[in-house]
Tab-separated table of N, CA, C and O in Angstrom:
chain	number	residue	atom	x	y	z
V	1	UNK	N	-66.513	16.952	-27.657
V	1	UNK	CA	-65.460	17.846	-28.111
V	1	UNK	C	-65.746	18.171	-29.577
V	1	UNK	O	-65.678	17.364	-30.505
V	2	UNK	N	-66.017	19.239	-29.646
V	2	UNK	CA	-65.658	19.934	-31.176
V	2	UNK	C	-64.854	19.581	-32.450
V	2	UNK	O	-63.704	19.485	-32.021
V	3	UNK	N	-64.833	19.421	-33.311
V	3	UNK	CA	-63.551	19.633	-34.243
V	3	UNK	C	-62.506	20.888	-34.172
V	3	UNK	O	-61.285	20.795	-34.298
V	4	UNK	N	-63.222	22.028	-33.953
V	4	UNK	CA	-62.202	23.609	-33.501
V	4	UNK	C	-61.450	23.508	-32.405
V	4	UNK	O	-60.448	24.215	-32.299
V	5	UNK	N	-61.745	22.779	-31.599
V	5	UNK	CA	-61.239	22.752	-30.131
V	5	UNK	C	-59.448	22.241	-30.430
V	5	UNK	O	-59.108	21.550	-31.390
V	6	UNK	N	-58.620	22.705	-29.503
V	6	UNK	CA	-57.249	22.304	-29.695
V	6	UNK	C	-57.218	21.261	-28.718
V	6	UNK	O	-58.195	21.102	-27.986
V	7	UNK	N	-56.004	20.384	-28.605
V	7	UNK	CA	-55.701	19.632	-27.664
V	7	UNK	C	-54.045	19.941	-27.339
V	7	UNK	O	-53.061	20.393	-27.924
V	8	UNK	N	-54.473	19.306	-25.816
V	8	UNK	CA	-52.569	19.980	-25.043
V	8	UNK	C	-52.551	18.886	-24.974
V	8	UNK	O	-53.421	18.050	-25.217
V	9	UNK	N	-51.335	18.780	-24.563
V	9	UNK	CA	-50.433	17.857	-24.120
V	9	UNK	C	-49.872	18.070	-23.413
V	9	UNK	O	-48.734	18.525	-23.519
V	10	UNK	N	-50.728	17.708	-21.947
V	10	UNK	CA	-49.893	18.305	-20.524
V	10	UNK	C	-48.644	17.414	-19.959
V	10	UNK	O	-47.983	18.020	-19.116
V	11	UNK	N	-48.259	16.288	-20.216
V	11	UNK	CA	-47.260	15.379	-19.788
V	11	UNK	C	-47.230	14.247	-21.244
V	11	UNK	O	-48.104	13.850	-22.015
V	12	UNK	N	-45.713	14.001	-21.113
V	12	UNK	CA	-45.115	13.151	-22.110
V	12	UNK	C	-43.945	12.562	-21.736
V	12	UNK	O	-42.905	13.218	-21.774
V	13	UNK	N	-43.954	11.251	-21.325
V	13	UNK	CA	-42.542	10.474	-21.087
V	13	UNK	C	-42.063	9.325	-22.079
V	13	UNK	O	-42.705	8.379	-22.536
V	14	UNK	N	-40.804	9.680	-22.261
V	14	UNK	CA	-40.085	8.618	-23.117
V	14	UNK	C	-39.339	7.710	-22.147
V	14	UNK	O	-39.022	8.213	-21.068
V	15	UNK	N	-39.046	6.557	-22.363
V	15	UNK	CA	-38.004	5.488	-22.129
V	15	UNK	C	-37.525	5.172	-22.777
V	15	UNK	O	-38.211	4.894	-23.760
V	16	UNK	N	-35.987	4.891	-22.936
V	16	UNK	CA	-35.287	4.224	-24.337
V	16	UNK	C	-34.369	3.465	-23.382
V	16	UNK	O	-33.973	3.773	-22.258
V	17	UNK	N	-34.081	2.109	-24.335
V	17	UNK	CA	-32.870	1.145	-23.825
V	17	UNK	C	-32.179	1.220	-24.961
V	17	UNK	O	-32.813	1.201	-26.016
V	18	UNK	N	-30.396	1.342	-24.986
V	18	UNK	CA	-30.199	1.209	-26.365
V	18	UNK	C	-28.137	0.458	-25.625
V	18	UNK	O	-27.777	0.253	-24.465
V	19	UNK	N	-27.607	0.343	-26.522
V	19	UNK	CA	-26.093	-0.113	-25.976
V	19	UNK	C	-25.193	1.006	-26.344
V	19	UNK	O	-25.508	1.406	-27.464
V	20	UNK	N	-24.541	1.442	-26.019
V	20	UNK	CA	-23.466	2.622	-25.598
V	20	UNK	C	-21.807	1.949	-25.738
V	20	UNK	O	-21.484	0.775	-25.555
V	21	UNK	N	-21.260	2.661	-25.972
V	21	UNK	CA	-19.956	2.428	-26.110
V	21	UNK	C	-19.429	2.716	-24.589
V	21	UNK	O	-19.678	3.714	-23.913
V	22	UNK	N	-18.448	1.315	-24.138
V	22	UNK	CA	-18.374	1.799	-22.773
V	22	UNK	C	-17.172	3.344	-22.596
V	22	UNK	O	-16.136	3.592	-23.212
V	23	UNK	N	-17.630	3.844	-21.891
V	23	UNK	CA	-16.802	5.086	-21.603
V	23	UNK	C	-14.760	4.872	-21.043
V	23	UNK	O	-14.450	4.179	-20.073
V	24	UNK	N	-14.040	5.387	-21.635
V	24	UNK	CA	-12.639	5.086	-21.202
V	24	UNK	C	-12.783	5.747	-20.149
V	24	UNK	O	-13.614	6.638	-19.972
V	25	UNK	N	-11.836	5.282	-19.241
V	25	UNK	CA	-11.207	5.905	-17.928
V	25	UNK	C	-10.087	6.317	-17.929
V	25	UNK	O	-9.248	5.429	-18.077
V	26	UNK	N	-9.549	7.727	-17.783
V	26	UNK	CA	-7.844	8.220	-17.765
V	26	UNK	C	-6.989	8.233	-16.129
V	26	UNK	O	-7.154	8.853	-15.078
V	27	UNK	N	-6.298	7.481	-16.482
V	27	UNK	CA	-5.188	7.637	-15.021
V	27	UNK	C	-4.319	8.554	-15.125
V	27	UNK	O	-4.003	9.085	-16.190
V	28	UNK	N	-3.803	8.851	-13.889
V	28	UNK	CA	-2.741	10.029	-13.785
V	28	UNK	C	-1.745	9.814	-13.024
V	28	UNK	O	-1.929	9.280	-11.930
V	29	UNK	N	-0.508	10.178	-13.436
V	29	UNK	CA	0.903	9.992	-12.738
V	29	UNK	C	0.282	9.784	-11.213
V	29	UNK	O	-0.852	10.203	-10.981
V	30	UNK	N	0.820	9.326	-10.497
V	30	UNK	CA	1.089	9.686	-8.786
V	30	UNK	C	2.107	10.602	-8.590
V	30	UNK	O	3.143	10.464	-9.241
V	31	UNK	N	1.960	11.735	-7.613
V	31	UNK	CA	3.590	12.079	-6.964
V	31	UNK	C	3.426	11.845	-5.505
V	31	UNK	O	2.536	11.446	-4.754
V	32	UNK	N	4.577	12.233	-5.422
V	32	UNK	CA	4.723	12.085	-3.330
V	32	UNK	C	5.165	14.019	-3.208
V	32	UNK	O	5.978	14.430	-2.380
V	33	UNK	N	4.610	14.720	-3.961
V	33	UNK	CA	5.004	16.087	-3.335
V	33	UNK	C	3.596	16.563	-2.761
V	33	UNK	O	2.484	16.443	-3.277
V	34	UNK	N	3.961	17.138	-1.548
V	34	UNK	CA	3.100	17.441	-0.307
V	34	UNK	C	1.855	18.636	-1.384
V	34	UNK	O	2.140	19.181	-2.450
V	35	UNK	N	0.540	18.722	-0.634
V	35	UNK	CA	-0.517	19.479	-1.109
V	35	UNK	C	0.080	20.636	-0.345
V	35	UNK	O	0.699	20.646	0.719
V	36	UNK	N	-0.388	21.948	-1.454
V	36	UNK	CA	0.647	23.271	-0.954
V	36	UNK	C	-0.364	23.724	-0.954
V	36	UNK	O	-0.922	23.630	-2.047
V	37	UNK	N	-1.352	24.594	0.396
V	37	UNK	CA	-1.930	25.202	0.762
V	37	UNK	C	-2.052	26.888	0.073
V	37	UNK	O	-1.117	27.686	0.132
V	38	UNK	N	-3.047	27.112	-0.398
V	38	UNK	CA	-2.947	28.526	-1.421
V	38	UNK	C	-3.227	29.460	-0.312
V	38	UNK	O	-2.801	30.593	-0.535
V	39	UNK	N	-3.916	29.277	0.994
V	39	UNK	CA	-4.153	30.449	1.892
V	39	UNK	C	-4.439	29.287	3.212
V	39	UNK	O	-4.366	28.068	3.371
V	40	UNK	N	-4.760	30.357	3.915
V	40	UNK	CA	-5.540	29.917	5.751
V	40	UNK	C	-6.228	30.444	5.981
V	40	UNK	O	-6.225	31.575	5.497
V	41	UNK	N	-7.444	30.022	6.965
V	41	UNK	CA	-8.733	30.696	7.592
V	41	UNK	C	-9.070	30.280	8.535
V	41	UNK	O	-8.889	29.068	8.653
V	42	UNK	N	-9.753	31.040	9.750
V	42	UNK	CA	-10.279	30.710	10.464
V	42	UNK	C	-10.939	29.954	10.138
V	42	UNK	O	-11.149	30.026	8.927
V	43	UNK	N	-11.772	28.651	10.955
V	43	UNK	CA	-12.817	28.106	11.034
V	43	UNK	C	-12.943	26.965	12.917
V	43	UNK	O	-12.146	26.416	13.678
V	44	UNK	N	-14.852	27.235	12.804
V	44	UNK	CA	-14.804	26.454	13.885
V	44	UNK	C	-15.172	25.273	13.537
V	44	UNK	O	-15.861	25.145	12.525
V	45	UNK	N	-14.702	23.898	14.479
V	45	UNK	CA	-15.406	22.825	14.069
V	45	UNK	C	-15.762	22.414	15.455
V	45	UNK	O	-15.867	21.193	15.579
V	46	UNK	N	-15.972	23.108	16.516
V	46	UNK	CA	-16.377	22.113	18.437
V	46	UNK	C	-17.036	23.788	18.544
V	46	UNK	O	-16.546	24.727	17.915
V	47	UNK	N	-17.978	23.883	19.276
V	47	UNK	CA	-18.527	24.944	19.364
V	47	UNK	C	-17.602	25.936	20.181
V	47	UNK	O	-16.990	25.501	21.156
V	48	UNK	N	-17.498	27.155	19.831
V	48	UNK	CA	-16.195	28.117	20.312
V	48	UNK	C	-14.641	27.771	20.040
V	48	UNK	O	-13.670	28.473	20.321
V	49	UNK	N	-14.655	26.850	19.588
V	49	UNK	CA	-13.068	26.783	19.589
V	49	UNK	C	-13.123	27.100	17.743
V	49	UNK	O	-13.701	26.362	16.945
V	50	UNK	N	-12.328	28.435	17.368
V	50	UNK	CA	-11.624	28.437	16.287
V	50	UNK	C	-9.720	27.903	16.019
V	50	UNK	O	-8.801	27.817	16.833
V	51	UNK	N	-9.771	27.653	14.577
V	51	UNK	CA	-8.088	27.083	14.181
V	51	UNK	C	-8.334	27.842	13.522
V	51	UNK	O	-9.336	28.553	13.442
V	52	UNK	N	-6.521	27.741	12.370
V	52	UNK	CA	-6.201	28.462	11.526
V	52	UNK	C	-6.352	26.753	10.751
V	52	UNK	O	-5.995	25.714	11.307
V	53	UNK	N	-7.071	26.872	9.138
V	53	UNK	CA	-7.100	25.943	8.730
V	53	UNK	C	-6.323	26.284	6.785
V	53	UNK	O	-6.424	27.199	5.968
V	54	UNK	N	-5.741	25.197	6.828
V	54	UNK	CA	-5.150	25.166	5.645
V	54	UNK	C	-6.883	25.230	3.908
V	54	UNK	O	-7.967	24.667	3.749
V	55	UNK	N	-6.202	26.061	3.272
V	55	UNK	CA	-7.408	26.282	1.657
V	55	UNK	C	-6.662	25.437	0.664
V	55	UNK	O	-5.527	25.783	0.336
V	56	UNK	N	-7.026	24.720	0.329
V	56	UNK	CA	-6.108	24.084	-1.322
V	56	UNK	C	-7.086	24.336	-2.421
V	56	UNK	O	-8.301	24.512	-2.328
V	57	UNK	N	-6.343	24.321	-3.453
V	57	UNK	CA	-7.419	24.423	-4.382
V	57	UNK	C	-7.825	22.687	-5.482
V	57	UNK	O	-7.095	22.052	-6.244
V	58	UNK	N	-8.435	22.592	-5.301
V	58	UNK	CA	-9.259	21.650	-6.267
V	58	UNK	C	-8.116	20.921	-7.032
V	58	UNK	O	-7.677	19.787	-6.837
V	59	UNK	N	-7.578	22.265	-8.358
V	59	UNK	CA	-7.486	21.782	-9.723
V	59	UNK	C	-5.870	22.167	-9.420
V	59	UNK	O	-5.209	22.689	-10.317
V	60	UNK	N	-5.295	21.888	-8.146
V	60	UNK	CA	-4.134	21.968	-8.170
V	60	UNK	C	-3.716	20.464	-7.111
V	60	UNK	O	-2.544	20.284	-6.779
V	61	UNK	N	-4.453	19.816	-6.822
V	61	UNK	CA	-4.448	18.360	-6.521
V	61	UNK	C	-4.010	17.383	-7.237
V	61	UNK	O	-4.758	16.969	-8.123
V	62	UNK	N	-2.888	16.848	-7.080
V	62	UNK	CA	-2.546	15.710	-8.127
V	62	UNK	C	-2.473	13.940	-7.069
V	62	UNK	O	-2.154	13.821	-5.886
V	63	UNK	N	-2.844	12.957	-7.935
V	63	UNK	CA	-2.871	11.513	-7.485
V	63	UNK	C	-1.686	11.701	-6.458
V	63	UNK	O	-0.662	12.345	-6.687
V	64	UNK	N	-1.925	11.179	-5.544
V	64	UNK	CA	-0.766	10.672	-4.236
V	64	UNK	C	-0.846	11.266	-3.330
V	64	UNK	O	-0.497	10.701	-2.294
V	65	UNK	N	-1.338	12.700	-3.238
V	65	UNK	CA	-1.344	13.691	-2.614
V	65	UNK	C	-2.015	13.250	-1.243
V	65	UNK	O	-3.063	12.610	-1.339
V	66	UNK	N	-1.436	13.573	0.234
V	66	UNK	CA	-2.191	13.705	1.238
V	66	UNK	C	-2.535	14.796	1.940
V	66	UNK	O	-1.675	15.668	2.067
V	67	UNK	N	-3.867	14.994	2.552
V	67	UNK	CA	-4.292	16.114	3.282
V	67	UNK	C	-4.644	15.597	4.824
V	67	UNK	O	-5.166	14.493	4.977
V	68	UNK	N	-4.394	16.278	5.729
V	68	UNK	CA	-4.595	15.814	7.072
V	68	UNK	C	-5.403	16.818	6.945
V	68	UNK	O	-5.290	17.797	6.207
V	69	UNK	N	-6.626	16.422	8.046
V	69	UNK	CA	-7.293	17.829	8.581
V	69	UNK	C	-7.097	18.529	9.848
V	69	UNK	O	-6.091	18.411	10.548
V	70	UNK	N	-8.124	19.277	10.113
V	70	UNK	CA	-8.168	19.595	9.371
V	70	UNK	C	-8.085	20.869	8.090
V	70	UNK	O	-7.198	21.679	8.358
V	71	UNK	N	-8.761	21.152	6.905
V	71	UNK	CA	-8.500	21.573	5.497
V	71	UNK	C	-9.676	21.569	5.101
V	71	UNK	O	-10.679	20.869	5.235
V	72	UNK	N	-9.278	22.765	4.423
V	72	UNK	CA	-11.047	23.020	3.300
V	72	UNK	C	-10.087	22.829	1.853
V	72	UNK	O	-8.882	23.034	1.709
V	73	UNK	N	-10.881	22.462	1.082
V	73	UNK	CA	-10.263	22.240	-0.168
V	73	UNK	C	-11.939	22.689	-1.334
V	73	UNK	O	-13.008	22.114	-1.537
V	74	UNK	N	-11.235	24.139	-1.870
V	74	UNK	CA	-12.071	24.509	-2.512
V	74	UNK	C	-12.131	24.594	-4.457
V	74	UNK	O	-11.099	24.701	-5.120
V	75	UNK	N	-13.398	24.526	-5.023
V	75	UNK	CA	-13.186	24.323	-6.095
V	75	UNK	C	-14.530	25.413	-6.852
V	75	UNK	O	-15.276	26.086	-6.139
V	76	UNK	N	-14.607	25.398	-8.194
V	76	UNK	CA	-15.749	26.036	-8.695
V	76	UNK	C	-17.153	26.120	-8.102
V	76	UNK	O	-17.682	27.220	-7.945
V	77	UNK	N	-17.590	25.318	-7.866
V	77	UNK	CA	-18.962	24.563	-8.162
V	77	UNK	C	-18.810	23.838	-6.494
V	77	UNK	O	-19.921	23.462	-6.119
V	78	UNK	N	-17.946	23.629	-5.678
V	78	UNK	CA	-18.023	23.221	-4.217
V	78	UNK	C	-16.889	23.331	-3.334
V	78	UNK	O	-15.853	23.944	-3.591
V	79	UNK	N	-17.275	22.400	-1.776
V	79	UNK	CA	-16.341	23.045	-1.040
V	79	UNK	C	-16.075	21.644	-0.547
V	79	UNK	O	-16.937	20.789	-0.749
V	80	UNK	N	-14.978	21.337	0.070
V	80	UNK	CA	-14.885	19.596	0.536
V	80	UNK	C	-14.100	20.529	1.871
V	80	UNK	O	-13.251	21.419	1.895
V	81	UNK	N	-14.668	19.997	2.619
V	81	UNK	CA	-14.076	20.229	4.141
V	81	UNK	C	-13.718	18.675	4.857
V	81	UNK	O	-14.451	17.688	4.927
V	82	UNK	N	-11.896	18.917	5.497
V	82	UNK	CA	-11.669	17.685	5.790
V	82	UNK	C	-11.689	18.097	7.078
V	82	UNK	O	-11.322	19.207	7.464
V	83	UNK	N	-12.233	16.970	7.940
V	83	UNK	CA	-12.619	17.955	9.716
V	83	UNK	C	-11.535	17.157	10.417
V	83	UNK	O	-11.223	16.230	9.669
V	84	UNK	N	-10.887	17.133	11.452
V	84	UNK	CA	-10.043	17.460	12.255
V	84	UNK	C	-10.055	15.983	12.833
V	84	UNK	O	-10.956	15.572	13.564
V	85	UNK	N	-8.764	15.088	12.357
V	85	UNK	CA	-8.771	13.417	12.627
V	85	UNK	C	-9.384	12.729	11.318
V	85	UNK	O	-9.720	11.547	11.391
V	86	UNK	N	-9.542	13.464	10.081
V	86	UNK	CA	-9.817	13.173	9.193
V	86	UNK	C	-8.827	13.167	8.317
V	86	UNK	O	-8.151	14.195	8.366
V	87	UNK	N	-8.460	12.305	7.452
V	87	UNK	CA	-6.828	12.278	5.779
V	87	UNK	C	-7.994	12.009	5.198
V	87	UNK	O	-9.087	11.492	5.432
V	88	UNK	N	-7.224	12.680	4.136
V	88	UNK	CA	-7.994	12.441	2.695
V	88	UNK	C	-6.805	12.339	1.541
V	88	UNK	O	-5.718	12.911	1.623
V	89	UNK	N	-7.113	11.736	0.767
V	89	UNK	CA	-5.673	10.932	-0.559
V	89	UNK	C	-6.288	11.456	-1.774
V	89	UNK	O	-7.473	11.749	-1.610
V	90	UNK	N	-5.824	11.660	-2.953
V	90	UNK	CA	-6.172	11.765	-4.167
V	90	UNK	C	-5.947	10.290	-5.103
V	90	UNK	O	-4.785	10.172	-5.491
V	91	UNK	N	-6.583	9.521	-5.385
V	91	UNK	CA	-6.513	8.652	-6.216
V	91	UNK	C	-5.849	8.996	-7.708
V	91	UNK	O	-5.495	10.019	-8.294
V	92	UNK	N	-5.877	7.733	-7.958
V	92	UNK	CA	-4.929	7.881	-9.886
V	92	UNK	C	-6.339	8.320	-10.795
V	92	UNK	O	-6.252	8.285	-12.023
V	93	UNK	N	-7.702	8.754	-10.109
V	93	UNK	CA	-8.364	8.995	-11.302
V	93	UNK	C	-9.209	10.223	-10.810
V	93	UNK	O	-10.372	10.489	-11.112
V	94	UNK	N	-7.957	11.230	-9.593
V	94	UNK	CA	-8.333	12.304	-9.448
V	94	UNK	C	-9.628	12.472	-8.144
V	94	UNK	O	-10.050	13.577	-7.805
V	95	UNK	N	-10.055	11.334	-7.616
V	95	UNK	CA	-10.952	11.509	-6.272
V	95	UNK	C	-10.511	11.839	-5.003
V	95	UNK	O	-9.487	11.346	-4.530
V	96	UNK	N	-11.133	12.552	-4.476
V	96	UNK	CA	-10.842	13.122	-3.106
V	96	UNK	C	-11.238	11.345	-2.212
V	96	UNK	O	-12.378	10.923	-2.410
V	97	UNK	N	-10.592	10.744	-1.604
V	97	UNK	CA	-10.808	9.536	-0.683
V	97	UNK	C	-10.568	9.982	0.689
V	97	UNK	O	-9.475	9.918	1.253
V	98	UNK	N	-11.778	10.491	1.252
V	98	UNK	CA	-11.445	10.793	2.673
V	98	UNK	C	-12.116	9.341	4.161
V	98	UNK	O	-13.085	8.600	4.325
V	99	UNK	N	-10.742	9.718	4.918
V	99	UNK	CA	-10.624	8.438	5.770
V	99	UNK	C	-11.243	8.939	6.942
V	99	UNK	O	-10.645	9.819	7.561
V	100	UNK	N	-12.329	8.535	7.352
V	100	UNK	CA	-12.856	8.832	8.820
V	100	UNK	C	-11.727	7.782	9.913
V	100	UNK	O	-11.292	6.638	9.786
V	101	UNK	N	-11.563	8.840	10.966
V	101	UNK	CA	-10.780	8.211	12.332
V	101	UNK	C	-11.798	7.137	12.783
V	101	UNK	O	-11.570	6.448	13.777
């Protein structure tokens, strides 16, 4: 190799270990008022058979909340479909907890 010649640098990996401040966790009230469906839609879930299925939205879900299916429950960025013999609960830190039959 030359002295004129350049050199690349086709790959470069770092590793770091370091200690972090642990992250807080926020809880949220519970209520017992029912999830209020923003619309309905068709959908199939057994081949040929369509329902009318309940839409919720995401960021209108609060802790306590139950959903029977089933329910599509839609948000920005995804879609959570609860299928039919399926509940799903909202936890105090805002998770969808869905219960298979």
């Amino acid at each position: 190799m030359a002295q004129a010649e350049a050199v690349e640098i086709v790959n470069f990996q770092v590793t770091a270990i370091g200690l972090i401040p642990k992250p807080r966790t926020r809880t949220f009230d519970t209520t017992d008022a029912p999830a209020t469906p923003q619309a309905m839609r068709r959908a199939c879930f057994n081949a040929g058979e369509a329902c009318d299925v309940p839409v919720l939205r995401r960021d209108s879900l609060q802790p306590g909340m139950r959903i029977a299916g089933p329910a599509v429950i839609e948000e920005r960025t995804s879609t959570s479909v609860i299928y039919p013999g399926q509940r799903a609960a909202v936890d105090a830190y805002l998770n969808i907890e869905v219960e298979l039959p």
